Amino acid sequence: MRSYRWTLDLQLFSQEKTERATPKKRDEARQKGQVAKSHELPGAFIMMFIFFSFIMLGGYYKQRLILMFGLMLEQDLLMDVSVGNVISMFSDLIMQGLMLLAPMFAIAIIVALLGNYLQFGFLLTGESLKMDLGKLSPLKGFKNIFSMRSVAEFVKNILKLLVIGLIVYLTLWNERGHILSLARVPVESMFSYVASITIRLGLEIGAVLIILAVFDFLYQKYEHEKSLKMSKQDIKDEHKKSEGDPLIKGKIRERQRRMALQRMMQDVPKADVVITNPTHFAIALQYDSSKMEAPTVVAKGMDFVALRIREAAKEHGVITMENKPLARALYERAEIGETIPADLFQAVAEVLAYVYKLKGRVK
């Protein structure tokens, strides 16, 4: 019973998502559009830069407002009402309105692109646009509404409203004397003051929203890392999927070894001599002066493979010679298909000379 419980505990522990996500998991999530980002950050910067543009481009906005309302109040009120005149008037108003809003649109687009790029870099994917019927599930929607993430979003929005309300209240309270005296100043001065206090409020609120958005981005990054966490079993499964099942790979390697051994054994009959240890090592050498610069290892092996080499050599009449130091040196320093090391030329030459003498020929 204890053993079963211990096994169950180990299985549950292996399923706990405690490990950092692997690069492969991060890439897959990124391709699906799952990245750490805050929607508040670009919005806060857009608000800040638009209000800042009122200071930098105040003359431009003033000129466009005068053209838009001046033409309508000075000329269009006295015109004859007809289809052509009304269409012309609304066309002019729309054009002037677009010219007035063009800098704001440009700022919003540029800042939004830069804000998202700084958060997660360049990302172009259509995975998030694909239809997912699972999102239509009422149960899933209910869980999303009452999840901790929704609670955090609710608290964040309430905090933003409280902070903005406090800034507006303090600013207007400090300016209450000036506001009450606006009834006694010219209209132009009144508009100038209202514009200045509005821009001031916009910049202050924008700065506060940027600070809150930075904290929101850090929170979103934390939540994203938490959602990407993997269990030990997930990492093992991913490794199997990418690298292949160890059992299958082991079978493939075993088959490759058998095929390599079979090819090597087919070359043993071509050898001139097999040097042995006598039981632990066996190295088959071949030398053809017309094709080779030095003797070449055509087969080598240890223990069982060495026994197979000796048996194949005996079966095909290849001379076997015992030389323990030379056999060990050749096994450790020469690979199959390679020539022997230069410092072993003398020892191997003596062996080959003896072999050729036994065969009754001289090379």
CSV table of N, CA and C in Angstrom, one decimal, residues 128-196:
chain,number,residue,atom,x,y,z
A,128,SER,N,-4.2,33.8,-33.8
A,128,SER,CA,-5.2,34.3,-32.9
A,128,SER,C,-6.5,34.7,-33.7
A,129,LEU,N,-6.5,34.8,-35.0
A,129,LEU,CA,-7.7,35.1,-35.8
A,129,LEU,C,-8.5,33.9,-36.2
A,130,LYS,N,-7.9,32.7,-36.0
A,130,LYS,CA,-8.7,31.5,-36.3
A,130,LYS,C,-9.9,31.2,-35.4
A,131,MET,N,-10.9,30.6,-36.0
A,131,MET,CA,-12.1,30.4,-35.2
A,131,MET,C,-11.9,29.3,-34.2
A,132,ASP,N,-12.2,29.5,-32.9
A,132,ASP,CA,-12.1,28.5,-31.9
A,132,ASP,C,-13.5,28.4,-31.2
A,133,LEU,N,-14.1,27.3,-31.5
A,133,LEU,CA,-15.5,27.0,-30.9
A,133,LEU,C,-15.4,26.9,-29.4
A,134,GLY,N,-14.3,26.5,-28.9
A,134,GLY,CA,-14.2,26.4,-27.4
A,134,GLY,C,-14.4,27.7,-26.7
A,135,LYS,N,-14.1,28.8,-27.4
A,135,LYS,CA,-14.3,30.1,-26.7
A,135,LYS,C,-15.8,30.4,-26.6
A,136,LEU,N,-16.7,29.7,-27.3
A,136,LEU,CA,-18.1,29.9,-27.2
A,136,LEU,C,-18.7,29.2,-26.0
A,137,SER,N,-17.9,28.4,-25.3
A,137,SER,CA,-18.5,27.6,-24.2
A,137,SER,C,-18.9,28.5,-23.1
A,138,PRO,N,-20.2,28.4,-22.6
A,138,PRO,CA,-20.6,29.2,-21.5
A,138,PRO,C,-19.8,28.9,-20.2
A,139,LEU,N,-19.5,27.6,-20.0
A,139,LEU,CA,-18.7,27.3,-18.8
A,139,LEU,C,-17.4,28.0,-18.8
A,140,LYS,N,-16.7,27.9,-19.9
A,140,LYS,CA,-15.4,28.6,-20.0
A,140,LYS,C,-15.5,30.1,-19.8
A,141,GLY,N,-16.6,30.7,-20.4
A,141,GLY,CA,-16.8,32.1,-20.3
A,141,GLY,C,-17.0,32.5,-18.8
A,142,PHE,N,-17.8,31.6,-18.1
A,142,PHE,CA,-18.1,31.8,-16.7
A,142,PHE,C,-16.8,31.8,-15.9
A,143,LYS,N,-15.9,30.8,-16.2
A,143,LYS,CA,-14.7,30.7,-15.5
A,143,LYS,C,-13.8,31.9,-15.7
A,144,ASN,N,-13.8,32.4,-17.0
A,144,ASN,CA,-13.0,33.6,-17.3
A,144,ASN,C,-13.5,34.8,-16.5
A,145,ILE,N,-14.8,35.0,-16.4
A,145,ILE,CA,-15.4,36.1,-15.7
A,145,ILE,C,-15.0,36.1,-14.2
A,146,PHE,N,-15.0,35.0,-13.6
A,146,PHE,CA,-14.7,34.9,-12.2
A,146,PHE,C,-13.4,34.3,-11.8
A,147,SER,N,-12.4,34.5,-12.8
A,147,SER,CA,-11.1,34.0,-12.5
A,147,SER,C,-10.3,35.1,-11.8
A,148,MET,N,-9.1,34.7,-11.3
A,148,MET,CA,-8.2,35.6,-10.6
A,148,MET,C,-7.7,36.7,-11.6
A,149,ARG,N,-7.6,36.4,-12.8
A,149,ARG,CA,-7.1,37.4,-13.8
A,149,ARG,C,-8.2,38.5,-13.9
A,150,SER,N,-9.5,38.1,-14.0
A,150,SER,CA,-10.5,39.1,-14.1
A,150,SER,C,-10.6,40.0,-12.8
A,151,VAL,N,-10.4,39.4,-11.7
A,151,VAL,CA,-10.3,40.1,-10.4
A,151,VAL,C,-9.2,41.1,-10.5
A,152,ALA,N,-8.0,40.7,-10.9
A,152,ALA,CA,-6.9,41.6,-11.0
A,152,ALA,C,-7.2,42.8,-12.0
A,153,GLU,N,-7.8,42.4,-13.1
A,153,GLU,CA,-8.2,43.5,-14.1
A,153,GLU,C,-9.2,44.5,-13.5
A,154,PHE,N,-10.2,44.0,-12.7
A,154,PHE,CA,-11.1,44.8,-12.1
A,154,PHE,C,-10.5,45.8,-11.1
A,155,VAL,N,-9.6,45.2,-10.2
A,155,VAL,CA,-8.9,46.0,-9.2
A,155,VAL,C,-8.0,47.1,-9.9
A,156,LYS,N,-7.4,46.7,-11.0
A,156,LYS,CA,-6.5,47.6,-11.8
A,156,LYS,C,-7.3,48.8,-12.3
A,157,ASN,N,-8.5,48.5,-12.9
A,157,ASN,CA,-9.3,49.6,-13.5
A,157,ASN,C,-9.9,50.5,-12.4
A,158,ILE,N,-10.3,49.9,-11.3
A,158,ILE,CA,-10.7,50.8,-10.1
A,158,ILE,C,-9.6,51.7,-9.6
A,159,LEU,N,-8.4,51.1,-9.6
A,159,LEU,CA,-7.3,51.9,-9.1
A,159,LEU,C,-7.0,53.0,-10.1
A,160,LYS,N,-7.1,52.8,-11.4
A,160,LYS,CA,-6.9,53.8,-12.4
A,160,LYS,C,-7.9,54.9,-12.3
A,161,LEU,N,-9.2,54.5,-12.1
A,161,LEU,CA,-10.2,55.6,-11.9
A,161,LEU,C,-10.0,56.4,-10.7
A,162,LEU,N,-9.6,55.8,-9.6
A,162,LEU,CA,-9.4,56.5,-8.3
A,162,LEU,C,-8.2,57.5,-8.5
A,163,VAL,N,-7.1,57.0,-9.1
A,163,VAL,CA,-5.9,57.9,-9.3
A,163,VAL,C,-6.3,59.0,-10.2
A,164,ILE,N,-7.0,58.8,-11.4
A,164,ILE,CA,-7.3,59.8,-12.3
A,164,ILE,C,-8.3,60.8,-11.6
A,165,GLY,N,-9.3,60.3,-10.9
A,165,GLY,CA,-10.2,61.2,-10.2
A,165,GLY,C,-9.5,62.0,-9.2
A,166,LEU,N,-8.5,61.5,-8.5
A,166,LEU,CA,-7.8,62.2,-7.5
A,166,LEU,C,-7.0,63.3,-8.1
A,167,ILE,N,-6.3,63.0,-9.3
A,167,ILE,CA,-5.5,64.0,-10.0
A,167,ILE,C,-6.4,65.2,-10.4
A,168,VAL,N,-7.6,64.9,-11.0
A,168,VAL,CA,-8.5,65.9,-11.5
A,168,VAL,C,-9.0,66.7,-10.4
A,169,TYR,N,-9.4,66.1,-9.3
A,169,TYR,CA,-9.9,66.8,-8.1
A,169,TYR,C,-8.9,67.8,-7.5
A,170,LEU,N,-7.6,67.3,-7.3
A,170,LEU,CA,-6.6,68.1,-6.7
A,170,LEU,C,-6.3,69.3,-7.7
A,171,THR,N,-6.2,69.0,-9.0
A,171,THR,CA,-5.8,70.1,-9.9
A,171,THR,C,-6.9,71.2,-9.9
A,172,LEU,N,-8.2,70.8,-10.1
A,172,LEU,CA,-9.3,71.7,-10.1
A,172,LEU,C,-9.5,72.4,-8.8
A,173,TRP,N,-9.2,71.7,-7.7
A,173,TRP,CA,-9.4,72.4,-6.4
A,173,TRP,C,-8.3,73.5,-6.2
A,174,ASN,N,-7.1,73.2,-6.6
A,174,ASN,CA,-6.0,74.2,-6.5
A,174,ASN,C,-6.3,75.4,-7.5
A,175,GLU,N,-7.1,75.2,-8.5
A,175,GLU,CA,-7.4,76.3,-9.5
A,175,GLU,C,-8.8,76.9,-9.3
A,176,ARG,N,-9.4,76.5,-8.2
A,176,ARG,CA,-10.8,77.0,-8.0
A,176,ARG,C,-11.0,78.5,-8.0
A,177,GLY,N,-10.0,79.2,-7.5
A,177,GLY,CA,-10.1,80.7,-7.5
A,177,GLY,C,-10.1,81.2,-8.9
A,178,HIS,N,-9.2,80.7,-9.7
A,178,HIS,CA,-9.0,81.1,-11.1
A,178,HIS,C,-10.3,80.8,-11.9
A,179,ILE,N,-10.8,79.5,-11.6
A,179,ILE,CA,-12.0,79.1,-12.4
A,179,ILE,C,-13.2,80.0,-12.1
A,180,LEU,N,-13.4,80.4,-10.8
A,180,LEU,CA,-14.5,81.2,-10.5
A,180,LEU,C,-14.4,82.6,-11.1
A,181,SER,N,-13.2,83.0,-11.4
A,181,SER,CA,-13.0,84.4,-12.0
A,181,SER,C,-13.1,84.4,-13.5
A,182,LEU,N,-13.4,83.2,-14.1
A,182,LEU,CA,-13.4,83.2,-15.6
A,182,LEU,C,-14.6,84.0,-16.2
A,183,ALA,N,-15.6,84.2,-15.4
A,183,ALA,CA,-16.8,84.9,-15.9
A,183,ALA,C,-16.4,86.4,-16.2
A,184,ARG,N,-15.3,86.9,-15.6
A,184,ARG,CA,-15.0,88.3,-15.8
A,184,ARG,C,-13.8,88.5,-16.8
A,185,VAL,N,-13.4,87.5,-17.5
A,185,VAL,CA,-12.3,87.6,-18.4
A,185,VAL,C,-12.8,87.4,-19.8
A,186,PRO,N,-12.1,87.9,-20.8
A,186,PRO,CA,-12.5,87.8,-22.2
A,186,PRO,C,-12.6,86.3,-22.6
A,187,VAL,N,-13.4,86.1,-23.7
A,187,VAL,CA,-13.6,84.7,-24.1
A,187,VAL,C,-12.3,84.0,-24.6
A,188,GLU,N,-11.5,84.8,-25.2
A,188,GLU,CA,-10.2,84.3,-25.7
A,188,GLU,C,-9.3,83.8,-24.6
A,189,SER,N,-9.3,84.6,-23.5
A,189,SER,CA,-8.5,84.2,-22.3
A,189,SER,C,-9.1,83.0,-21.6
A,190,MET,N,-10.5,83.0,-21.7
A,190,MET,CA,-11.1,81.8,-21.1
A,190,MET,C,-10.8,80.5,-21.8
A,191,PHE,N,-10.8,80.6,-23.1
A,191,PHE,CA,-10.5,79.4,-23.9
A,191,PHE,C,-9.0,79.0,-23.7
A,192,SER,N,-8.1,80.0,-23.6
A,192,SER,CA,-6.7,79.8,-23.5
A,192,SER,C,-6.5,79.1,-22.1
A,193,TYR,N,-7.1,79.5,-21.1
A,193,TYR,CA,-6.9,78.9,-19.7
A,193,TYR,C,-7.5,77.5,-19.7
A,194,VAL,N,-8.7,77.3,-20.3
A,194,VAL,CA,-9.3,76.0,-20.3
A,194,VAL,C,-8.4,75.0,-21.1
A,195,ALA,N,-7.8,75.5,-22.2
A,195,ALA,CA,-6.9,74.6,-23.0
A,195,ALA,C,-5.6,74.3,-22.2
A,196,SER,N,-5.1,75.3,-21.5
A,196,SER,CA,-3.8,75.0,-20.7
A,196,SER,C,-4.1,74.0,-19.6
